[in-house]
Coordinates of C-alpha atoms in Angstrom, one line a residue:
X234 CA 61.1 321.5 161.9
X235 CA 57.8 322.7 160.5
X236 CA 58.9 326.4 160.5
X237 CA 59.7 326.8 156.8
X238 CA 58.0 329.6 154.9
X239 CA 57.6 330.2 151.1
X240 CA 56.9 333.2 148.9
X241 CA 55.1 333.3 145.6
X242 CA 56.0 336.2 143.4
X243 CA 53.4 337.2 140.7
X244 CA 53.3 339.8 138.0
X245 CA 50.3 341.8 139.3
X246 CA 48.1 342.3 142.3
X247 CA 45.2 340.7 140.5
X248 CA 47.2 337.6 139.8
X249 CA 48.3 337.5 143.5
X250 CA 44.7 337.4 144.6
X251 CA 43.8 334.8 142.0
X252 CA 46.8 332.6 143.2
X253 CA 45.6 333.0 146.8
X254 CA 42.1 331.9 146.0
X255 CA 43.3 329.0 143.9
X256 CA 45.8 327.8 146.5
X257 CA 43.2 327.9 149.3
X258 CA 40.7 326.0 147.1
X259 CA 43.3 323.4 146.0
X260 CA 44.6 322.8 149.6
X261 CA 41.0 322.3 150.8
X262 CA 40.3 319.9 147.9
X263 CA 43.4 317.8 148.6
X264 CA 42.9 317.9 152.4
X265 CA 46.1 319.7 153.1
X266 CA 46.1 321.0 156.7
X267 CA 49.6 322.5 156.7
X268 CA 49.3 325.1 153.8
X269 CA 48.3 328.5 155.2
X270 CA 48.7 331.2 152.5
X271 CA 48.4 335.0 152.9
X272 CA 48.3 337.6 150.1
X273 CA 50.1 340.9 150.3
X274 CA 49.3 343.9 148.1
X275 CA 48.6 347.6 148.3
X276 CA 45.3 349.3 147.4
X277 CA 42.3 347.4 146.1
X278 CA 41.6 344.8 143.5
X279 CA 38.2 344.9 141.7
X280 CA 36.1 341.8 141.1
X281 CA 36.2 339.8 137.9
X282 CA 35.1 336.3 136.7
X283 CA 37.3 334.7 139.5
X284 CA 37.5 337.4 142.2
X285 CA 33.9 337.6 143.5
X286 CA 34.1 341.1 145.2
X287 CA 36.4 344.1 145.6
X288 CA 39.1 343.2 148.1
X289 CA 42.0 344.6 150.0
X290 CA 44.7 342.6 151.7
X291 CA 42.8 342.9 155.0
X292 CA 39.5 341.6 153.5
X293 CA 38.0 338.6 155.3
X294 CA 37.9 336.7 152.0
X295 CA 41.7 336.8 151.8
X296 CA 43.4 337.1 155.2
X297 CA 40.6 336.6 157.8
X298 CA 43.0 335.8 160.6
X299 CA 45.1 339.0 160.5
X300 CA 43.0 340.6 163.3
X301 CA 44.6 344.0 162.7
X302 CA 48.2 342.8 162.8
X303 CA 50.9 343.9 160.4
X304 CA 51.4 341.3 157.7
X305 CA 55.1 340.9 158.6
X306 CA 54.2 340.0 162.2
X307 CA 51.4 337.7 161.2
X308 CA 53.6 335.9 158.7
X309 CA 56.2 335.2 161.4
X310 CA 53.7 333.1 163.3
X311 CA 52.6 329.5 162.7
X312 CA 49.3 330.7 161.3
X313 CA 50.8 331.5 157.9
X314 CA 53.6 329.9 155.9
X315 CA 53.1 331.0 152.3
X316 CA 53.1 334.7 151.3
X317 CA 51.8 335.6 147.8
X318 CA 52.8 339.0 146.5
X319 CA 53.3 341.1 143.4
X320 CA 55.6 344.0 144.3
X321 CA 55.1 344.2 148.0
X322 CA 57.8 342.6 150.3
X323 CA 60.1 341.9 147.3
X324 CA 62.6 344.3 148.9
X325 CA 63.4 345.3 152.5
X326 CA 61.6 342.2 154.0
X327 CA 63.6 340.2 156.5
X328 CA 62.1 336.8 157.3
X329 CA 64.8 334.2 158.3
X330 CA 62.4 331.3 158.0
X331 CA 61.7 332.1 154.3
X332 CA 63.4 329.3 152.4
X333 CA 61.4 328.6 149.2
X334 CA 60.4 331.0 146.4
X335 CA 58.1 330.4 143.4
X336 CA 58.6 333.0 140.7
X337 CA 56.0 333.7 138.0
X338 CA 57.2 337.2 137.0
X339 CA 59.9 338.7 134.8
X340 CA 62.9 339.7 137.0
X341 CA 65.9 341.6 135.7
X342 CA 68.9 343.4 137.1
X343 CA 68.9 344.7 140.7
X344 CA 65.1 343.8 140.9
X345 CA 66.1 340.2 140.4
X346 CA 68.9 340.3 142.9
X347 CA 66.8 342.0 145.6
X348 CA 63.8 339.7 145.1
X349 CA 65.7 336.4 145.2
X350 CA 67.9 337.6 148.0
X351 CA 64.9 337.5 150.4
X352 CA 66.0 333.9 150.9
X353 CA 69.5 334.9 152.1
X354 CA 68.7 335.3 155.8
X355 CA 70.3 332.7 158.1
X356 CA 68.3 330.2 160.1
X357 CA 69.3 326.9 161.8
X358 CA 68.9 323.9 159.5
X359 CA 67.7 326.1 156.6
X360 CA 68.1 325.1 152.9
X361 CA 66.9 327.3 150.1
X362 CA 64.9 326.4 146.9
X363 CA 63.7 328.6 144.0
X364 CA 61.3 327.4 141.3
X365 CA 61.2 329.9 138.5
X366 CA 58.4 329.6 135.9
X367 CA 59.4 332.7 133.9
X368 CA 63.1 333.6 133.8
X369 CA 66.0 331.8 132.1
X370 CA 68.9 330.7 134.3
X371 CA 71.3 332.7 132.1
X372 CA 69.3 335.9 132.7
X373 CA 69.3 335.3 136.5
X374 CA 73.1 334.7 136.4
X375 CA 73.6 337.8 134.4
X376 CA 71.7 339.8 136.9
X377 CA 73.8 338.5 139.8
X378 CA 77.2 338.6 138.3
X379 CA 77.8 342.3 138.7
X380 CA 77.3 342.0 142.4
X381 CA 79.2 338.8 143.0
X382 CA 83.0 339.2 143.7
X383 CA 83.1 342.1 141.3
X384 CA 81.2 345.1 142.6
X385 CA 83.2 347.5 144.6
X386 CA 81.9 350.6 146.4
X387 CA 84.0 353.5 145.1
X388 CA 83.0 355.8 148.0
X389 CA 80.9 355.9 151.1
X390 CA 77.2 356.7 150.4
X391 CA 76.1 360.0 152.0
X392 CA 73.2 359.2 154.4
X393 CA 72.2 362.9 154.4
X394 CA 71.3 362.8 150.7
X395 CA 67.7 361.8 151.6
X396 CA 67.4 365.0 153.6
X397 CA 68.8 367.1 150.8
X398 CA 66.3 365.6 148.4
X399 CA 63.5 366.1 150.9
X400 CA 64.4 369.8 151.3
X401 CA 64.6 370.3 147.5
X402 CA 61.1 368.7 147.1
X403 CA 59.6 370.7 149.9
X404 CA 60.9 374.0 148.5
X405 CA 58.8 373.6 145.3
X406 CA 55.5 373.7 147.4
X407 CA 53.9 371.1 145.1
X408 CA 52.6 369.1 148.0
X409 CA 51.7 370.3 151.6
X410 CA 52.7 368.3 154.6
X411 CA 49.2 367.9 155.9
X412 CA 48.4 366.0 152.6
X413 CA 51.5 363.8 153.0
X414 CA 50.5 363.0 156.6
X415 CA 46.8 362.3 155.7
X416 CA 48.0 359.9 152.9
X417 CA 50.4 358.1 155.3
X418 CA 47.6 357.8 157.9
X419 CA 45.4 355.9 155.4
X420 CA 48.3 354.0 153.9
X421 CA 49.6 352.5 157.2
X422 CA 46.2 351.8 158.7
X423 CA 45.2 348.3 157.7
X424 CA 41.6 349.0 158.6
X425 CA 41.3 352.1 156.4
X426 CA 39.9 351.7 152.9
X427 CA 42.8 351.9 150.4
X428 CA 40.5 353.1 147.6
X429 CA 40.8 356.7 148.9
X430 CA 44.6 356.8 148.7
X431 CA 44.8 358.6 145.3
X432 CA 42.5 361.4 146.5
X433 CA 45.2 362.6 148.9
X434 CA 47.6 363.0 145.9
X435 CA 45.2 364.9 143.7
X436 CA 45.8 368.4 145.2
X437 CA 49.6 368.1 144.5
X438 CA 48.9 366.7 141.0
X439 CA 46.6 369.6 140.3
X440 CA 49.2 372.2 141.5
X441 CA 51.8 370.5 139.3
X442 CA 49.5 370.4 136.3
X443 CA 48.4 374.1 136.8
X444 CA 52.0 375.4 137.0
X445 CA 53.0 373.3 134.0
X446 CA 50.1 374.5 131.8
X447 CA 50.8 378.1 132.9
X448 CA 54.4 377.8 131.9
X449 CA 53.6 376.3 128.6
X450 CA 51.0 379.0 127.8
X451 CA 53.4 381.7 128.8
X452 CA 56.0 380.3 126.5
X453 CA 53.5 380.3 123.6
X454 CA 52.5 383.9 124.4
X455 CA 56.2 384.9 124.4
X456 CA 56.8 383.1 121.1
X457 CA 53.9 385.0 119.6
X458 CA 55.1 388.3 121.1
X459 CA 58.6 387.6 119.6
X460 CA 57.2 387.0 116.2
X461 CA 55.2 390.2 116.3
X462 CA 58.3 392.2 117.5
X463 CA 60.4 390.7 114.7
X464 CA 57.8 391.7 112.1
X465 CA 57.8 395.3 113.4
X466 CA 61.5 395.5 114.0
X467 CA 61.0 396.1 117.8
X468 CA 64.4 395.1 119.3
X469 CA 63.3 395.8 122.9
X470 CA 60.1 393.7 122.4
X471 CA 62.2 390.9 121.0
X472 CA 64.5 391.0 124.1
X473 CA 61.5 391.0 126.4
X474 CA 60.0 388.1 124.6
X475 CA 63.2 386.1 124.7
X476 CA 63.4 386.8 128.5
X477 CA 59.9 385.6 129.0
X478 CA 60.5 382.5 126.9
X479 CA 63.6 381.7 129.0
X480 CA 61.8 382.1 132.3
X481 CA 58.9 380.0 131.1
X482 CA 61.3 377.3 130.0
X483 CA 63.1 377.4 133.3
X484 CA 59.8 377.0 135.1
X485 CA 59.0 373.9 133.1
X486 CA 62.5 372.5 133.7
X487 CA 62.0 372.9 137.4
X488 CA 58.8 371.0 137.3
X489 CA 60.4 368.2 135.3
X490 CA 63.3 368.1 137.8
X491 CA 60.8 367.9 140.7
X492 CA 59.3 364.8 139.2
X493 CA 62.7 363.2 138.7
X494 CA 63.7 364.1 142.2
X495 CA 60.5 362.6 143.5
X496 CA 61.5 359.2 142.0
X497 CA 65.1 359.6 143.1
X498 CA 64.0 360.2 146.7
X499 CA 62.0 357.0 146.7
X500 CA 64.8 355.0 145.3
X501 CA 67.5 356.4 147.6
X502 CA 65.4 356.2 150.8
X503 CA 64.2 352.7 150.1
X504 CA 67.8 351.6 149.6
X505 CA 69.6 353.5 152.4
X506 CA 66.8 352.8 154.9
X507 CA 67.7 349.1 154.7
X508 CA 71.2 350.0 156.0
X509 CA 70.6 353.0 158.1
X510 CA 68.0 353.4 160.8
X511 CA 66.9 357.0 160.1
X512 CA 64.2 356.8 162.8
X513 CA 62.4 359.6 161.0
X514 CA 58.7 359.3 160.6
X515 CA 58.5 362.2 158.1
X516 CA 60.9 360.4 155.7
X517 CA 58.8 357.3 155.8
X518 CA 55.6 359.2 155.2
X519 CA 57.1 361.1 152.3
X520 CA 58.4 357.9 150.7
X521 CA 55.1 356.2 150.5
X522 CA 53.4 359.4 149.4
X523 CA 56.0 360.2 146.7
X524 CA 55.8 356.6 145.3
X525 CA 52.1 357.1 144.6
X526 CA 52.3 360.8 143.5
X527 CA 55.1 360.2 140.9
X528 CA 53.0 358.3 138.3
X529 CA 50.3 361.0 138.4
X530 CA 52.7 363.7 137.2
X531 CA 53.2 362.5 133.6
X532 CA 53.4 365.7 131.6
X533 CA 51.8 364.0 128.5
X534 CA 48.7 363.2 130.5
X535 CA 48.1 366.4 132.5
X536 CA 44.8 367.1 130.6
X537 CA 43.5 363.5 130.8
X538 CA 41.5 361.7 133.4
X539 CA 43.6 359.5 135.6
X540 CA 44.1 356.0 134.2
X541 CA 46.1 353.5 136.2
X542 CA 47.8 351.0 133.9
X543 CA 50.4 349.8 136.4
X544 CA 48.7 346.5 136.6
X545 CA 48.2 346.0 132.9
X546 CA 49.4 342.6 131.8
X547 CA 49.3 340.6 128.6
X548 CA 46.9 337.7 129.1
X549 CA 46.3 336.4 125.5
X550 CA 48.0 336.5 122.2
X551 CA 47.6 334.7 118.9
X552 CA 50.2 333.9 116.2
X553 CA 48.8 333.6 112.7
X554 CA 50.8 332.2 109.8
X555 CA 50.3 334.5 106.9
X556 CA 52.5 332.8 104.3
X557 CA 55.6 330.7 103.8
X558 CA 58.1 331.3 101.1
X559 CA 61.2 329.5 99.8
X560 CA 63.5 331.7 97.8
X561 CA 66.1 329.8 95.8
X562 CA 69.1 331.1 93.9
X563 CA 70.6 329.5 90.8
X564 CA 67.8 327.0 90.3
X565 CA 66.4 328.2 87.0
X566 CA 68.3 328.1 83.7
X567 CA 68.5 331.0 81.3
X568 CA 70.6 333.9 80.3
X569 CA 70.7 336.8 82.7
X570 CA 72.7 339.6 81.0
X571 CA 73.2 343.0 82.5
X572 CA 72.3 345.8 80.1
X573 CA 74.9 348.4 79.3
X574 CA 74.2 352.1 79.6
X575 CA 72.2 352.6 76.5
X576 CA 68.7 353.6 77.6
X577 CA 69.4 357.1 78.9
X578 CA 66.5 359.4 78.1
X579 CA 64.0 356.7 77.6
X580 CA 62.6 356.6 81.2
X581 CA 58.9 356.9 81.8
X582 CA 57.2 359.8 83.6
X583 CA 56.9 359.4 87.4
X584 CA 53.5 358.9 89.1
X585 CA 52.5 362.5 89.8
X586 CA 51.2 361.6 93.2
X587 CA 54.5 359.9 94.2
X588 CA 56.5 362.8 92.7
X589 CA 54.4 365.3 94.7
X590 CA 54.8 363.3 97.9
X591 CA 58.6 362.9 97.3
X592 CA 59.0 366.7 96.9
X593 CA 57.1 367.4 100.1
X594 CA 59.1 364.8 102.1
X595 CA 62.3 366.3 100.7
X596 CA 61.3 369.7 101.9
X597 CA 60.4 368.4 105.3
X598 CA 63.8 366.5 105.5
X599 CA 65.6 369.8 104.9
X600 CA 63.6 371.3 107.8
X601 CA 63.5 368.5 110.4
X602 CA 66.6 366.5 109.3
X603 CA 66.9 363.0 107.9
X604 CA 66.9 361.4 111.4
X605 CA 63.1 361.7 111.5
X606 CA 61.0 359.2 109.7
X607 CA 58.9 360.2 106.7
X608 CA 55.7 358.9 108.3
X609 CA 56.2 361.0 111.5
X610 CA 57.0 364.2 109.6
X611 CA 53.9 363.8 107.4
X612 CA 51.7 362.9 110.4
X613 CA 52.8 366.0 112.2
X614 CA 52.5 368.3 109.2
X615 CA 49.0 367.0 108.3
X616 CA 47.9 367.4 111.9
X617 CA 48.9 371.1 111.8
X618 CA 47.2 371.5 108.4
X619 CA 44.0 370.0 109.7
X620 CA 44.0 372.5 112.6
X621 CA 44.3 375.4 110.2
X622 CA 41.6 374.0 108.0
X623 CA 39.1 374.4 110.8
X624 CA 39.3 378.2 110.5
X625 CA 36.8 379.3 107.8
X626 CA 38.2 382.8 107.3
X627 CA 41.6 381.4 106.5
X628 CA 40.2 378.7 104.2
X629 CA 38.2 381.3 102.3
X630 CA 41.4 383.2 101.6
X631 CA 43.2 380.0 100.6
X632 CA 40.4 379.2 98.0
X633 CA 40.1 382.7 96.5
X634 CA 43.6 384.3 96.7
X635 CA 47.0 383.6 95.2
X636 CA 49.8 382.0 97.3
X637 CA 51.5 385.3 97.8
X638 CA 48.3 386.9 99.0
X639 CA 47.5 384.0 101.3
X640 CA 51.0 384.3 102.9
X641 CA 50.1 387.9 103.8
X642 CA 46.7 387.1 105.2
X643 CA 45.6 385.2 108.3
X644 CA 47.2 381.9 107.2
X645 CA 50.7 382.5 108.8
X646 CA 49.2 383.5 112.2
X647 CA 46.8 380.5 112.2
X648 CA 49.6 378.2 111.3
X649 CA 51.8 379.6 114.1
X650 CA 48.9 379.1 116.6
X651 CA 48.5 375.5 115.4
X652 CA 52.2 374.9 115.8
X653 CA 52.2 376.4 119.3
X654 CA 49.1 374.4 120.3
X655 CA 50.8 371.2 119.2
X656 CA 54.0 371.9 121.2
X657 CA 52.8 369.7 124.1
X658 CA 52.6 366.6 122.0
X659 CA 55.3 367.4 119.4
X660 CA 57.7 369.7 121.2
X661 CA 60.8 368.8 119.1
X662 CA 59.0 369.4 115.8
X663 CA 57.3 372.6 116.9
X664 CA 60.6 374.1 118.3
X665 CA 62.3 373.3 115.0
X666 CA 59.6 375.0 113.0
X667 CA 59.7 378.1 115.3
X668 CA 63.5 378.2 115.5
X669 CA 64.0 380.9 112.9
X670 CA 61.8 383.0 110.6
X671 CA 63.3 381.1 107.7
X672 CA 62.4 377.7 109.1
X673 CA 58.8 378.9 109.8
X674 CA 58.5 380.2 106.2
X675 CA 59.8 376.9 104.8
X676 CA 57.3 375.0 106.9
X677 CA 54.5 377.4 105.9
X678 CA 55.2 376.8 102.2
X679 CA 54.9 373.0 102.7
X680 CA 51.8 373.3 104.8
X681 CA 50.1 375.6 102.3
X682 CA 51.0 373.3 99.5
X683 CA 49.4 370.4 101.3
X684 CA 46.4 372.5 102.1
X685 CA 45.9 373.7 98.5
X686 CA 46.4 370.2 97.0
X687 CA 44.0 368.6 99.4
X688 CA 41.4 371.3 98.6
X689 CA 41.7 370.6 94.9
X690 CA 41.4 366.8 95.4

């Protein structure tokens, strides 16, 4: 009866805006008067060769007839009948008139189920239709099967768990509530510029980064203190250093747990709020804030400038045929006898360079274990060696003293500093090296050998 509505699901916000512009242009060119699209996305999309200016979902270029209304309310009217989205409204969106979906995005598992289930709301005379440009039918079936006639709820979900998670997050004092409220004010205001959303998350990100760096540095200092105490036979000093290392490790673990709990809160609240009416403004505010804060707390990027790659998508690729081979067995005639054991002792000398590298790899295997690739072990060790090489005092000792003398000079301390400095990027390797005095001495021997041989070459 002219009330049907459709949703187009795209893989990114930029694609959603492009789809919208293309649909409007196409409908106008064809003279269609009954196609009224809207585009829904969070934040801003910058201009490119197709998008002429920076836009938000409330820009006049995209949704000029919103007039301050919420997108859900506007979509429920006759003014709009096609919603184009990337992630927004894929879950928790109830529109009974939605009957058609066009999917141009990879969907898997529960994400697939939740997205396609937007069509499941009942409406008189409604029939549903899905046109999927991306996913195989078998993949969609595999996503739905666990939830069709098989899934059983083993126990009742505890609605209070969101409050428990909120209290746990609050206690860490990473964010302050005035920051959460300021973020939510901008997020829920369709007239507010979305470009400033991230700025409200920066104070919490900076606190998290400061605490994490402090804990890492304290663990390095404790490791150095322990090494010094071991060399001097100071048992009390060793115990104090162990205690400091343990406390620093616990501080880092708490921060890691905070980040995980942040994501857990978002997932649990978004799920349970579809079933339970919490009627709690603070929970909704924290949910949208936590969803934006979480990607800023990556511990491997605390020192770097913020780079948002959430919308990164593969747009072009090229396949190049390098060669084609046919390998046939049993085609050629001739005698192919296997020689008996008669050439023992006649082997040729190995390539010295390969032999040297093999010995180094064998020594590293004994230290790191065979489950680590040769390339990764060499890359890590050479990185440490290069850090030591920057110290001129140490290099002067390496060039002019014997191996025994070098091991009693500044080399061990500089090597230990380099290992500690690399702990952020290579924690597993560094902890293995610093595990025992024996493992450190074994690694020092390999590192010094590399340093000496590269100096000669």
